[in-house]
Amino acid sequence: MRFLFLASIFGLLHVFSSETFAFVDDSTKTVIRKTSDFTITGDGKSKSWEKTEWIKIPVLESAGDSSSTLVKLLYSDTGLYFLFQCQDQKLTATIQKDFGALFNEDVVEVFLWPDPSVPIYFEYELSPLNYELPLLVPNINGRLNGWLPAFYERKQRTQHATTIQGGTRKSLGSVTGWTAEFFIPYRLLSPLVSASPKSGDRWRGNLYRIDYDKVYTTWTWSKVSVYPNRKASFHEYQKFGTWIFE
C-alpha cells in the first residue's frame, strides 16, 4: 500500500455485561497481547478479546460529562485490533459517508506512530454510524495535513463495525452506549511499517474519543495539552504513549 505523495514526504489509535472488568491505567505505556486473526463483528464478542484487559481512558476536557470510555488492543501477524466501549446518551452523528470530517461529531480515534525517526503518523477515526476516516499525517514543526490512502482495497482496507446499546443506530438517537471494533492491517501502514512487529518491539501511539452531546467532551489515553479558548491538541505526537508488543 502506498499513500499519495508519501514517497516525497520521506524524501525530505454490547460489551457492558456481567463480566468483571480489569483496568489498566498507566497512561505512558501498555503491552499489546498477540492473537490469531478473527472476525470483526462490532460487538466485541470474539473470545480473542479475553486475552487482554480493558484500558480506562480518562476524560481530558469536560463540563461535567462523566461517561466512561474503555479500550482493548490486540495484534496479530497481519494487523492491529481495537475495541472501544463508550457510554453515551445521544448519537451526535449526522455524517453518512466515509472520509468525512468525522472529528466534528461523536467519534473514536487511534493514532499510530510506528517510526519515531520521522514526523509522520497514521490516524484512524470511526463514528458510531460506522463511517471511517483513515489518514496519513505528516506533521512538520506543527504544520500538518492529512492524506487519504490510494488503492484502498482488498487486504489494504480496514475492517470495522459498530453496535449500539439502549437504542438504535441512527443520527441523534437516544442510547446508553456504543461499541466500535476495527482492524488496521499493516499493509495499509506501508512504508511506515515494513513488517509485522516482533515481541519486544515498541510503537508510539494514542487513543482518543470525542463526544458532542451536551458539552464538548474528550478522552485521551496519553495526556495532551489543552489551550485556553482552544480544543485539545490531539496531534502532539511527542506526547504519545508507548505500546510494547508481547
PDB file of C-alpha atoms in Angstrom:
ATOM      1  CA  MET A   1       0.000   0.000   0.000  1.00  0.00           C
ATOM      2  CA  ARG A   2       1.263   3.468  -0.875  1.00  0.00           C
ATOM      3  CA  PHE A   3      -0.279   6.710   0.230  1.00  0.00           C
ATOM      4  CA  LEU A   4      -0.438   9.663  -2.122  1.00  0.00           C
ATOM      5  CA  PHE A   5       2.782  11.656  -2.022  1.00  0.00           C
ATOM      6  CA  LEU A   6       4.285   9.536   0.763  1.00  0.00           C
ATOM      7  CA  ALA A   7       7.487   8.941  -1.162  1.00  0.00           C
ATOM      8  CA  SER A   8       8.106  12.647  -1.485  1.00  0.00           C
ATOM      9  CA  ILE A   9       7.440  13.201   2.211  1.00  0.00           C
ATOM     10  CA  PHE A  10      10.057  10.619   3.115  1.00  0.00           C
ATOM     11  CA  GLY A  11      12.332  12.229   0.636  1.00  0.00           C
ATOM     12  CA  LEU A  12      12.633  15.401   2.621  1.00  0.00           C
ATOM     13  CA  LEU A  13      -5.403   4.779  17.993  1.00  0.00           C
ATOM     14  CA  HIS A  14     -22.519  -4.817  23.849  1.00  0.00           C
ATOM     15  CA  VAL A  15     -19.513  -5.270  25.904  1.00  0.00           C
ATOM     16  CA  PHE A  16     -21.102  -3.837  29.118  1.00  0.00           C
ATOM     17  CA  SER A  17     -22.124  -7.214  30.520  1.00  0.00           C
ATOM     18  CA  SER A  18     -21.739  -9.201  33.689  1.00  0.00           C
ATOM     19  CA  GLU A  19     -18.052  -9.832  33.113  1.00  0.00           C
ATOM     20  CA  THR A  20     -15.617  -8.389  35.645  1.00  0.00           C
ATOM     21  CA  PHE A  21     -13.562  -5.553  34.160  1.00  0.00           C
ATOM     22  CA  ALA A  22      -9.860  -5.311  34.933  1.00  0.00           C
ATOM     23  CA  PHE A  23      -8.479  -1.881  34.141  1.00  0.00           C
ATOM     24  CA  VAL A  24      -5.026  -0.788  33.044  1.00  0.00           C
ATOM     25  CA  ASP A  25      -4.494   2.874  33.942  1.00  0.00           C
ATOM     26  CA  ASP A  26      -0.838   3.517  33.040  1.00  0.00           C
ATOM     27  CA  SER A  27      -1.126   6.348  30.512  1.00  0.00           C
ATOM     28  CA  THR A  28       2.512   6.168  29.403  1.00  0.00           C
ATOM     29  CA  LYS A  29       2.816   2.575  28.202  1.00  0.00           C
ATOM     30  CA  THR A  30       0.840  -0.627  27.721  1.00  0.00           C
ATOM     31  CA  VAL A  31       1.526  -4.164  26.493  1.00  0.00           C
ATOM     32  CA  ILE A  32      -0.346  -5.317  23.390  1.00  0.00           C
ATOM     33  CA  ARG A  33      -1.157  -9.035  23.556  1.00  0.00           C
ATOM     34  CA  LYS A  34      -0.835 -11.233  20.492  1.00  0.00           C
ATOM     35  CA  THR A  35      -3.735 -13.086  18.876  1.00  0.00           C
ATOM     36  CA  SER A  36      -4.592 -15.064  15.794  1.00  0.00           C
ATOM     37  CA  ASP A  37      -6.785 -13.244  13.308  1.00  0.00           C
ATOM     38  CA  PHE A  38     -10.529 -13.169  13.983  1.00  0.00           C
ATOM     39  CA  THR A  39     -13.698 -11.688  12.503  1.00  0.00           C
ATOM     40  CA  ILE A  40     -14.762  -8.126  13.281  1.00  0.00           C
ATOM     41  CA  THR A  41     -18.431  -8.075  14.350  1.00  0.00           C
ATOM     42  CA  GLY A  42     -18.778  -4.734  16.134  1.00  0.00           C
ATOM     43  CA  ASP A  43     -19.862  -6.227  19.460  1.00  0.00           C
ATOM     44  CA  GLY A  44     -16.529  -7.411  20.864  1.00  0.00           C
ATOM     45  CA  LYS A  45     -17.828 -10.916  21.485  1.00  0.00           C
ATOM     46  CA  SER A  46     -14.870 -12.751  19.978  1.00  0.00           C
ATOM     47  CA  LYS A  47     -13.109 -14.875  22.588  1.00  0.00           C
ATOM     48  CA  SER A  48      -9.857 -13.352  21.362  1.00  0.00           C
ATOM     49  CA  TRP A  49     -10.678 -10.240  23.378  1.00  0.00           C
ATOM     50  CA  GLU A  50     -10.437 -12.315  26.568  1.00  0.00           C
ATOM     51  CA  LYS A  51      -6.667 -12.351  26.073  1.00  0.00           C
ATOM     52  CA  THR A  52      -6.332  -8.760  27.250  1.00  0.00           C
ATOM     53  CA  GLU A  53      -7.681  -6.271  29.792  1.00  0.00           C
ATOM     54  CA  TRP A  54      -9.663  -3.070  29.438  1.00  0.00           C
ATOM     55  CA  ILE A  55      -7.855   0.246  29.445  1.00  0.00           C
ATOM     56  CA  LYS A  56      -9.917   3.021  31.010  1.00  0.00           C
ATOM     57  CA  ILE A  57      -9.411   6.256  29.079  1.00  0.00           C
ATOM     58  CA  PRO A  58      -9.641   9.336  31.339  1.00  0.00           C
ATOM     59  CA  VAL A  59     -11.602  12.461  30.465  1.00  0.00           C
ATOM     60  CA  LEU A  60      -9.426  15.333  29.236  1.00  0.00           C
ATOM     61  CA  GLU A  61     -11.968  18.112  28.620  1.00  0.00           C
ATOM     62  CA  SER A  62     -15.453  18.197  30.126  1.00  0.00           C
ATOM     63  CA  ALA A  63     -18.051  20.445  31.705  1.00  0.00           C
ATOM     64  CA  GLY A  64     -19.452  17.626  33.810  1.00  0.00           C
ATOM     65  CA  ASP A  65     -19.798  14.618  31.496  1.00  0.00           C
ATOM     66  CA  SER A  66     -18.811  11.514  33.489  1.00  0.00           C
ATOM     67  CA  SER A  67     -19.418   8.917  30.757  1.00  0.00           C
ATOM     68  CA  SER A  68     -16.735   6.234  30.601  1.00  0.00           C
ATOM     69  CA  THR A  69     -14.594   5.093  27.686  1.00  0.00           C
ATOM     70  CA  LEU A  70     -12.920   1.667  27.693  1.00  0.00           C
ATOM     71  CA  VAL A  71     -10.492   0.281  25.115  1.00  0.00           C
ATOM     72  CA  LYS A  72      -8.820  -3.046  24.325  1.00  0.00           C
ATOM     73  CA  LEU A  73      -5.908  -3.634  21.920  1.00  0.00           C
ATOM     74  CA  LEU A  74      -4.538  -6.780  20.263  1.00  0.00           C
ATOM     75  CA  TYR A  75      -2.140  -7.520  17.431  1.00  0.00           C
ATOM     76  CA  SER A  76      -1.659 -10.395  15.006  1.00  0.00           C
ATOM     77  CA  ASP A  77       0.767 -11.230  12.220  1.00  0.00           C
ATOM     78  CA  THR A  78      -1.357  -9.175   9.819  1.00  0.00           C
ATOM     79  CA  GLY A  79      -2.512  -6.121  11.769  1.00  0.00           C
ATOM     80  CA  LEU A  80      -3.843  -4.372  14.882  1.00  0.00           C
ATOM     81  CA  TYR A  81      -7.252  -4.842  16.534  1.00  0.00           C
ATOM     82  CA  PHE A  82      -9.079  -2.189  18.582  1.00  0.00           C
ATOM     83  CA  LEU A  83     -12.254  -2.360  20.678  1.00  0.00           C
ATOM     84  CA  PHE A  84     -13.864   0.792  22.154  1.00  0.00           C
ATOM     85  CA  GLN A  85     -16.802   0.743  24.573  1.00  0.00           C
ATOM     86  CA  CYS A  86     -18.382   4.181  25.012  1.00  0.00           C
ATOM     87  CA  GLN A  87     -21.092   5.170  27.465  1.00  0.00           C
ATOM     88  CA  ASP A  88     -23.309   7.751  25.801  1.00  0.00           C
ATOM     89  CA  GLN A  89     -26.734   9.389  25.806  1.00  0.00           C
ATOM     90  CA  LYS A  90     -27.163  10.522  22.219  1.00  0.00           C
ATOM     91  CA  LEU A  91     -25.544   9.669  18.893  1.00  0.00           C
ATOM     92  CA  THR A  92     -24.431  13.121  17.838  1.00  0.00           C
ATOM     93  CA  ALA A  93     -23.526  11.854  14.380  1.00  0.00           C
ATOM     94  CA  THR A  94     -25.039  13.008  11.096  1.00  0.00           C
ATOM     95  CA  ILE A  95     -22.259  12.341   8.577  1.00  0.00           C
ATOM     96  CA  GLN A  96     -23.223   9.315   6.485  1.00  0.00           C
ATOM     97  CA  LYS A  97     -20.184   8.763   4.291  1.00  0.00           C
ATOM     98  CA  ASP A  98     -16.624   7.566   4.664  1.00  0.00           C
ATOM     99  CA  PHE A  99     -13.750  10.103   4.608  1.00  0.00           C
ATOM    100  CA  GLY A 100     -15.937  12.897   6.015  1.00  0.00           C
ATOM    101  CA  ALA A 101     -14.930  15.293   8.801  1.00  0.00           C
ATOM    102  CA  LEU A 102     -15.915  12.776  11.477  1.00  0.00           C
ATOM    103  CA  PHE A 103     -13.936  14.619  14.165  1.00  0.00           C
ATOM    104  CA  ASN A 104     -16.679  17.292  14.211  1.00  0.00           C
ATOM    105  CA  GLU A 105     -19.129  14.745  15.668  1.00  0.00           C
ATOM    106  CA  ASP A 106     -19.068  11.772  18.077  1.00  0.00           C
ATOM    107  CA  VAL A 107     -16.070   9.631  17.176  1.00  0.00           C
ATOM    108  CA  VAL A 108     -13.302   7.373  18.458  1.00  0.00           C
ATOM    109  CA  GLU A 109      -9.752   7.852  17.196  1.00  0.00           C
ATOM    110  CA  VAL A 110      -6.464   5.928  17.142  1.00  0.00           C
ATOM    111  CA  PHE A 111      -3.081   7.443  16.310  1.00  0.00           C
ATOM    112  CA  LEU A 112      -0.184   5.152  15.300  1.00  0.00           C
ATOM    113  CA  TRP A 113       3.436   6.346  15.161  1.00  0.00           C
ATOM    114  CA  PRO A 114       5.487   3.233  14.379  1.00  0.00           C
ATOM    115  CA  ASP A 115       8.706   5.049  13.398  1.00  0.00           C
ATOM    116  CA  PRO A 116       9.618   7.934  15.743  1.00  0.00           C
ATOM    117  CA  SER A 117      12.534   8.866  13.470  1.00  0.00           C
ATOM    118  CA  VAL A 118      10.085  10.602  11.101  1.00  0.00           C
ATOM    119  CA  PRO A 119       7.298  13.104  11.978  1.00  0.00           C
ATOM    120  CA  ILE A 120       4.673  11.074  10.137  1.00  0.00           C
ATOM    121  CA  TYR A 121       1.920   9.013  11.755  1.00  0.00           C
ATOM    122  CA  PHE A 122      -1.374   7.304  10.944  1.00  0.00           C
ATOM    123  CA  GLU A 123      -4.741   8.488  12.238  1.00  0.00           C
ATOM    124  CA  TYR A 124      -7.924   6.406  12.179  1.00  0.00           C
ATOM    125  CA  GLU A 125     -11.415   7.611  13.099  1.00  0.00           C
ATOM    126  CA  LEU A 126     -14.679   5.659  13.353  1.00  0.00           C
ATOM    127  CA  SER A 127     -18.130   7.100  14.055  1.00  0.00           C
ATOM    128  CA  PRO A 128     -20.994   5.319  15.867  1.00  0.00           C
ATOM    129  CA  LEU A 129     -22.727   5.127  12.475  1.00  0.00           C
ATOM    130  CA  ASN A 130     -19.764   3.003  11.275  1.00  0.00           C
ATOM    131  CA  TYR A 131     -18.201   5.533   8.899  1.00  0.00           C
ATOM    132  CA  GLU A 132     -14.423   5.774   8.817  1.00  0.00           C
ATOM    133  CA  LEU A 133     -11.649   8.260   8.153  1.00  0.00           C
ATOM    134  CA  PRO A 134      -8.120   6.836   7.633  1.00  0.00           C
ATOM    135  CA  LEU A 135      -5.380   9.447   7.289  1.00  0.00           C
ATOM    136  CA  LEU A 136      -1.638   9.650   6.932  1.00  0.00           C
ATOM    137  CA  VAL A 137      -0.464  12.759   8.755  1.00  0.00           C
ATOM    138  CA  PRO A 138       2.875  14.494   8.087  1.00  0.00           C
ATOM    139  CA  ASN A 139       3.478  16.892  10.984  1.00  0.00           C
ATOM    140  CA  ILE A 140       6.444  19.163  10.253  1.00  0.00           C
ATOM    141  CA  ASN A 141       7.152  21.515  13.164  1.00  0.00           C
ATOM    142  CA  GLY A 142       3.438  21.788  13.924  1.00  0.00           C
ATOM    143  CA  ARG A 143       2.433  22.211  10.279  1.00  0.00           C
ATOM    144  CA  LEU A 144       0.303  19.219   9.421  1.00  0.00           C
ATOM    145  CA  ASN A 145      -2.062  17.810   6.838  1.00  0.00           C
ATOM    146  CA  GLY A 146      -3.961  14.554   6.358  1.00  0.00           C
ATOM    147  CA  TRP A 147      -3.683  12.391   3.223  1.00  0.00           C
ATOM    148  CA  LEU A 148      -6.228   9.744   2.244  1.00  0.00           C
ATOM    149  CA  PRO A 149      -4.930   6.321   1.129  1.00  0.00           C
ATOM    150  CA  ALA A 150      -4.666   5.447  -2.549  1.00  0.00           C
ATOM    151  CA  PHE A 151      -5.588   1.976  -3.893  1.00  0.00           C
ATOM    152  CA  TYR A 152      -7.646   1.393  -0.737  1.00  0.00           C
ATOM    153  CA  GLU A 153      -8.945  -2.113  -1.402  1.00  0.00           C
ATOM    154  CA  ARG A 154      -8.688  -5.816  -0.593  1.00  0.00           C
ATOM    155  CA  LYS A 155      -6.079  -6.645   2.070  1.00  0.00           C
ATOM    156  CA  GLN A 156      -5.096  -2.990   2.381  1.00  0.00           C
ATOM    157  CA  ARG A 157      -8.513  -1.976   3.722  1.00  0.00           C
ATOM    158  CA  THR A 158      -9.514  -1.810   7.353  1.00  0.00           C
ATOM    159  CA  GLN A 159     -12.314  -3.930   8.791  1.00  0.00           C
ATOM    160  CA  HIS A 160     -14.759  -2.084  11.032  1.00  0.00           C
ATOM    161  CA  ALA A 161     -18.193  -2.418  12.645  1.00  0.00           C
ATOM    162  CA  THR A 162     -20.233  -0.744  15.398  1.00  0.00           C
ATOM    163  CA  THR A 163     -23.150  -1.749  17.607  1.00  0.00           C
ATOM    164  CA  ILE A 164     -25.478   0.344  19.741  1.00  0.00           C
ATOM    165  CA  GLN A 165     -26.764  -0.272  23.278  1.00  0.00           C
ATOM    166  CA  GLY A 166     -30.061   1.082  24.617  1.00  0.00           C
ATOM    167  CA  GLY A 167     -31.320   2.364  21.279  1.00  0.00           C
ATOM    168  CA  THR A 168     -30.889   2.102  17.522  1.00  0.00           C
ATOM    169  CA  ARG A 169     -28.082   3.196  15.225  1.00  0.00           C
ATOM    170  CA  LYS A 170     -29.471   6.405  13.817  1.00  0.00           C
ATOM    171  CA  SER A 171     -28.455  10.046  13.783  1.00  0.00           C
ATOM    172  CA  LEU A 172     -29.270  11.871  17.043  1.00  0.00           C
ATOM    173  CA  GLY A 173     -30.861   8.741  18.505  1.00  0.00           C
ATOM    174  CA  SER A 174     -31.068   8.217  22.277  1.00  0.00           C
ATOM    175  CA  VAL A 175     -28.788   5.415  23.519  1.00  0.00           C
ATOM    176  CA  THR A 176     -26.930   4.195  26.584  1.00  0.00           C
ATOM    177  CA  GLY A 177     -23.702   3.379  24.754  1.00  0.00           C
ATOM    178  CA  TRP A 178     -21.989   2.211  21.592  1.00  0.00           C
ATOM    179  CA  THR A 179     -19.206  -0.184  20.651  1.00  0.00           C
ATOM    180  CA  ALA A 180     -16.604   0.283  17.924  1.00  0.00           C
ATOM    181  CA  GLU A 181     -14.453  -2.626  16.751  1.00  0.00           C
ATOM    182  CA  PHE A 182     -11.894  -2.362  13.958  1.00  0.00           C
ATOM    183  CA  PHE A 183      -8.802  -3.911  12.397  1.00  0.00           C
ATOM    184  CA  ILE A 184      -5.943  -1.941  10.792  1.00  0.00           C
ATOM    185  CA  PRO A 185      -3.744  -4.083   8.513  1.00  0.00           C
ATOM    186  CA  TYR A 186      -0.005  -3.471   8.390  1.00  0.00           C
ATOM    187  CA  ARG A 187      -0.291  -3.273   4.598  1.00  0.00           C
ATOM    188  CA  LEU A 188      -2.195  -0.023   4.994  1.00  0.00           C
ATOM    189  CA  LEU A 189       0.688   1.412   7.039  1.00  0.00           C
ATOM    190  CA  SER A 190       3.400   0.662   4.460  1.00  0.00           C
ATOM    191  CA  PRO A 191       6.068   2.025   4.203  1.00  0.00           C
ATOM    192  CA  LEU A 192       5.828   3.312   7.776  1.00  0.00           C
ATOM    193  CA  VAL A 193       5.677  -0.395   8.671  1.00  0.00           C
ATOM    194  CA  SER A 194       7.770  -2.783   6.595  1.00  0.00           C
ATOM    195  CA  ALA A 195       6.960  -5.977   8.543  1.00  0.00           C
ATOM    196  CA  SER A 196       4.725  -7.182  11.357  1.00  0.00           C
ATOM    197  CA  PRO A 197       6.026  -6.263  14.824  1.00  0.00           C
ATOM    198  CA  LYS A 198       8.101  -8.761  16.797  1.00  0.00           C
ATOM    199  CA  SER A 199       7.890  -9.483  20.502  1.00  0.00           C
ATOM    200  CA  GLY A 200       9.506  -6.605  22.373  1.00  0.00           C
ATOM    201  CA  ASP A 201       9.061  -4.054  19.577  1.00  0.00           C
ATOM    202  CA  ARG A 202       7.747  -0.645  20.618  1.00  0.00           C
ATOM    203  CA  TRP A 203       5.497   1.801  18.809  1.00  0.00           C
ATOM    204  CA  ARG A 204       4.260   5.204  19.923  1.00  0.00           C
ATOM    205  CA  GLY A 205       0.525   5.861  19.807  1.00  0.00           C
ATOM    206  CA  ASN A 206      -2.555   7.355  21.405  1.00  0.00           C
ATOM    207  CA  LEU A 207      -6.265   6.647  21.915  1.00  0.00           C
ATOM    208  CA  TYR A 208      -8.981   9.297  21.854  1.00  0.00           C
ATOM    209  CA  ARG A 209     -12.721   9.826  21.949  1.00  0.00           C
ATOM    210  CA  ILE A 210     -14.772  12.964  21.232  1.00  0.00           C
ATOM    211  CA  ASP A 211     -18.423  13.454  22.234  1.00  0.00           C
ATOM    212  CA  TYR A 212     -20.617  16.430  21.350  1.00  0.00           C
ATOM    213  CA  ASP A 213     -23.864  15.629  23.187  1.00  0.00           C
ATOM    214  CA  LYS A 214     -24.423  18.332  25.825  1.00  0.00           C
ATOM    215  CA  VAL A 215     -20.921  19.697  26.108  1.00  0.00           C
ATOM    216  CA  TYR A 216     -17.731  19.130  24.160  1.00  0.00           C
ATOM    217  CA  THR A 217     -16.005  16.239  25.937  1.00  0.00           C
ATOM    218  CA  THR A 218     -12.760  14.490  25.060  1.00  0.00           C
ATOM    219  CA  TRP A 219     -10.985  11.437  26.421  1.00  0.00           C
ATOM    220  CA  THR A 220      -7.307  10.626  25.873  1.00  0.00           C
ATOM    221  CA  TRP A 221      -5.072   7.764  26.972  1.00  0.00           C
ATOM    222  CA  SER A 222      -1.758   9.648  26.966  1.00  0.00           C
ATOM    223  CA  LYS A 223      -2.456  13.211  28.050  1.00  0.00           C
ATOM    224  CA  VAL A 224      -2.022  16.063  25.580  1.00  0.00           C
ATOM    225  CA  SER A 225      -2.272  19.830  26.042  1.00  0.00           C
ATOM    226  CA  VAL A 226      -5.480  21.843  26.338  1.00  0.00           C
ATOM    227  CA  TYR A 227      -5.001  25.504  25.433  1.00  0.00           C
ATOM    228  CA  PRO A 228      -7.205  28.435  26.564  1.00  0.00           C
ATOM    229  CA  ASN A 229     -10.040  29.047  24.079  1.00  0.00           C
ATOM    230  CA  ARG A 230      -8.852  26.080  22.003  1.00  0.00           C
ATOM    231  CA  LYS A 231      -9.650  22.388  21.849  1.00  0.00           C
ATOM    232  CA  ALA A 232      -7.175  19.720  22.892  1.00  0.00           C
ATOM    233  CA  SER A 233      -4.175  19.245  20.650  1.00  0.00           C
ATOM    234  CA  PHE A 234      -4.570  15.594  19.655  1.00  0.00           C
ATOM    235  CA  HIS A 235      -1.639  15.929  17.256  1.00  0.00           C
ATOM    236  CA  GLU A 236       1.083  16.386  19.888  1.00  0.00           C
ATOM    237  CA  TYR A 237       2.805  13.219  18.763  1.00  0.00           C
ATOM    238  CA  GLN A 238       5.768  13.793  21.075  1.00  0.00           C
ATOM    239  CA  LYS A 239       3.340  13.109  23.951  1.00  0.00           C
ATOM    240  CA  PHE A 240       2.055   9.805  22.569  1.00  0.00           C
ATOM    241  CA  GLY A 241       2.414   6.819  24.885  1.00  0.00           C
ATOM    242  CA  THR A 242       4.374   3.628  24.203  1.00  0.00           C
ATOM    243  CA  TRP A 243       2.900   0.328  23.028  1.00  0.00           C
ATOM    244  CA  ILE A 244       5.030  -2.745  23.747  1.00  0.00           C
ATOM    245  CA  PHE A 245       4.299  -5.839  21.672  1.00  0.00           C
ATOM    246  CA  GLU A 246       4.048  -9.051  23.704  1.00  0.00           C
TER     247      GLU A 246
END
